[in-house]
PDB file of C-alpha atoms in Angstrom:
ATOM      1  CA  UNK S   1      -0.312  -0.438   0.367  1.00 43.00           C
ATOM      2  CA  UNK S   2       1.345   3.322  -0.413  1.00 53.00           C
ATOM      3  CA  UNK S   3       1.010   6.004   0.920  1.00 55.00           C
ATOM      4  CA  UNK S   4      -2.132   7.631  -0.374  1.00 68.00           C
ATOM      5  CA  UNK S   5      -3.851   4.941  -0.589  1.00 63.00           C
ATOM      6  CA  UNK S   6      -3.937   4.847   3.577  1.00 65.00           C
ATOM      7  CA  UNK S   7      -4.216   8.045   3.417  1.00 64.00           C
ATOM      8  CA  UNK S   8      -7.453   8.313   1.567  1.00 58.00           C
ATOM      9  CA  UNK S   9      -8.497   5.001   3.957  1.00 61.00           C
ATOM     10  CA  UNK S  10      -8.169   7.243   6.737  1.00 59.00           C
ATOM     11  CA  UNK S  11     -10.130  10.307   6.053  1.00 59.00           C
ATOM     12  CA  UNK S  12     -13.204   7.949   4.497  1.00 62.00           C
ATOM     13  CA  UNK S  13     -13.892   6.774   8.754  1.00 63.00           C
ATOM     14  CA  UNK S  14     -13.595  10.328   9.629  1.00 72.00           C
ATOM     15  CA  UNK S  15     -16.560  12.384   9.455  1.00 82.00           C
ATOM     16  CA  UNK S  16     -16.489  15.512   7.635  1.00 87.00           C
ATOM     17  CA  UNK S  17     -17.167  18.175  11.117  1.00 87.00           C
ATOM     18  CA  UNK S  18     -13.454  15.904  11.930  1.00 86.00           C
ATOM     19  CA  UNK S  19     -12.266  16.881   8.597  1.00 86.00           C
ATOM     20  CA  UNK S  20     -13.348  20.493   8.880  1.00 90.00           C
ATOM     21  CA  UNK S  21     -12.599  20.497  12.672  1.00 90.00           C
ATOM     22  CA  UNK S  22      -8.046  19.511  11.238  1.00 89.00           C
ATOM     23  CA  UNK S  23      -8.594  22.206   8.331  1.00 90.00           C
ATOM     24  CA  UNK S  24      -9.213  24.857  11.306  1.00 92.00           C
ATOM     25  CA  UNK S  25     -13.707  25.139  10.320  1.00 92.00           C
ATOM     26  CA  UNK S  26     -15.454  25.952  13.868  1.00 92.00           C
ATOM     27  CA  UNK S  27     -19.116  24.248  12.561  1.00 93.00           C
ATOM     28  CA  UNK S  28     -21.585  25.199  15.494  1.00 94.00           C
ATOM     29  CA  UNK S  29     -24.440  22.502  16.742  1.00 93.00           C
ATOM     30  CA  UNK S  30     -27.840  23.618  15.488  1.00 93.00           C
ATOM     31  CA  UNK S  31     -29.463  21.165  16.514  1.00 88.00           C
ATOM     32  CA  UNK S  32     -28.923  16.581  17.478  1.00 85.00           C
ATOM     33  CA  UNK S  33     -27.058  16.235  14.053  1.00 89.00           C
ATOM     34  CA  UNK S  34     -27.190  19.290  12.265  1.00 93.00           C
ATOM     35  CA  UNK S  35     -23.742  21.787  12.268  1.00 94.00           C
ATOM     36  CA  UNK S  36     -24.128  25.404  10.697  1.00 96.00           C
ATOM     37  CA  UNK S  37     -20.644  27.168   9.506  1.00 95.00           C
ATOM     38  CA  UNK S  38     -19.607  29.664   7.370  1.00 95.00           C
ATOM     39  CA  UNK S  39     -19.031  28.010   3.877  1.00 93.00           C
ATOM     40  CA  UNK S  40     -15.439  26.669   2.959  1.00 90.00           C
ATOM     41  CA  UNK S  41     -15.916  27.488  -0.729  1.00 90.00           C
ATOM     42  CA  UNK S  42     -16.644  31.635  -1.231  1.00 92.00           C
ATOM     43  CA  UNK S  43     -16.314  34.351   1.152  1.00 91.00           C
ATOM     44  CA  UNK S  44     -18.927  34.184   3.959  1.00 89.00           C
ATOM     45  CA  UNK S  45     -20.244  35.865   6.019  1.00 91.00           C
ATOM     46  CA  UNK S  46     -23.289  34.536   8.032  1.00 92.00           C
ATOM     47  CA  UNK S  47     -23.423  30.636   8.746  1.00 94.00           C
ATOM     48  CA  UNK S  48     -25.028  29.610   5.762  1.00 95.00           C
ATOM     49  CA  UNK S  49     -23.290  25.726   5.568  1.00 95.00           C
ATOM     50  CA  UNK S  50     -25.177  23.391   6.557  1.00 95.00           C
ATOM     51  CA  UNK S  51     -23.907  19.676   7.551  1.00 94.00           C
ATOM     52  CA  UNK S  52     -26.010  17.072   9.150  1.00 92.00           C
ATOM     53  CA  UNK S  53     -25.928  13.629   9.976  1.00 86.00           C
ATOM     54  CA  UNK S  54     -27.884  10.897   8.447  1.00 85.00           C
ATOM     55  CA  UNK S  55     -26.476   7.609  10.008  1.00 82.00           C
ATOM     56  CA  UNK S  56     -23.074   6.903   9.108  1.00 79.00           C
ATOM     57  CA  UNK S  57     -23.310   9.092   5.721  1.00 85.00           C
ATOM     58  CA  UNK S  58     -22.360  13.283   6.488  1.00 87.00           C
ATOM     59  CA  UNK S  59     -24.782  15.722   4.403  1.00 91.00           C
ATOM     60  CA  UNK S  60     -23.299  19.391   3.510  1.00 93.00           C
ATOM     61  CA  UNK S  61     -25.441  22.031   1.960  1.00 96.00           C
ATOM     62  CA  UNK S  62     -24.480  25.569   1.377  1.00 96.00           C
ATOM     63  CA  UNK S  63     -27.128  27.688   1.312  1.00 94.00           C
ATOM     64  CA  UNK S  64     -25.720  31.262   0.258  1.00 95.00           C
ATOM     65  CA  UNK S  65     -24.068  29.197  -3.215  1.00 94.00           C
ATOM     66  CA  UNK S  66     -25.703  26.276  -3.675  1.00 92.00           C
ATOM     67  CA  UNK S  67     -22.508  24.122  -2.934  1.00 91.00           C
ATOM     68  CA  UNK S  68     -24.379  19.795  -1.516  1.00 92.00           C
ATOM     69  CA  UNK S  69     -23.321  16.486  -1.459  1.00 90.00           C
ATOM     70  CA  UNK S  70     -22.424  13.678   0.404  1.00 87.00           C
TER      71      UNK S  70
END
C-alpha cells in the first residue's frame, strides 16, 4: 500500500466534521444532528454551510452558493 491509499482510507473513516475541524473550521451545533458554519467555498459572513448526519452519511450544503453533497 502506498501513502496516498492509506491517507484516503483514513479520510473515509473520518466524519466531515472531523476533517473540517482539522483545517481550522468551527462548525456550531444547530440541533442534535445538524451543524452550521461559514462556507469554505466562498467568502461568507453569515454561517450558510450546513452539515447533517443521517446514519453513517454526512450531508452538506451551502444555502448561499448552492453547493452540496454527501
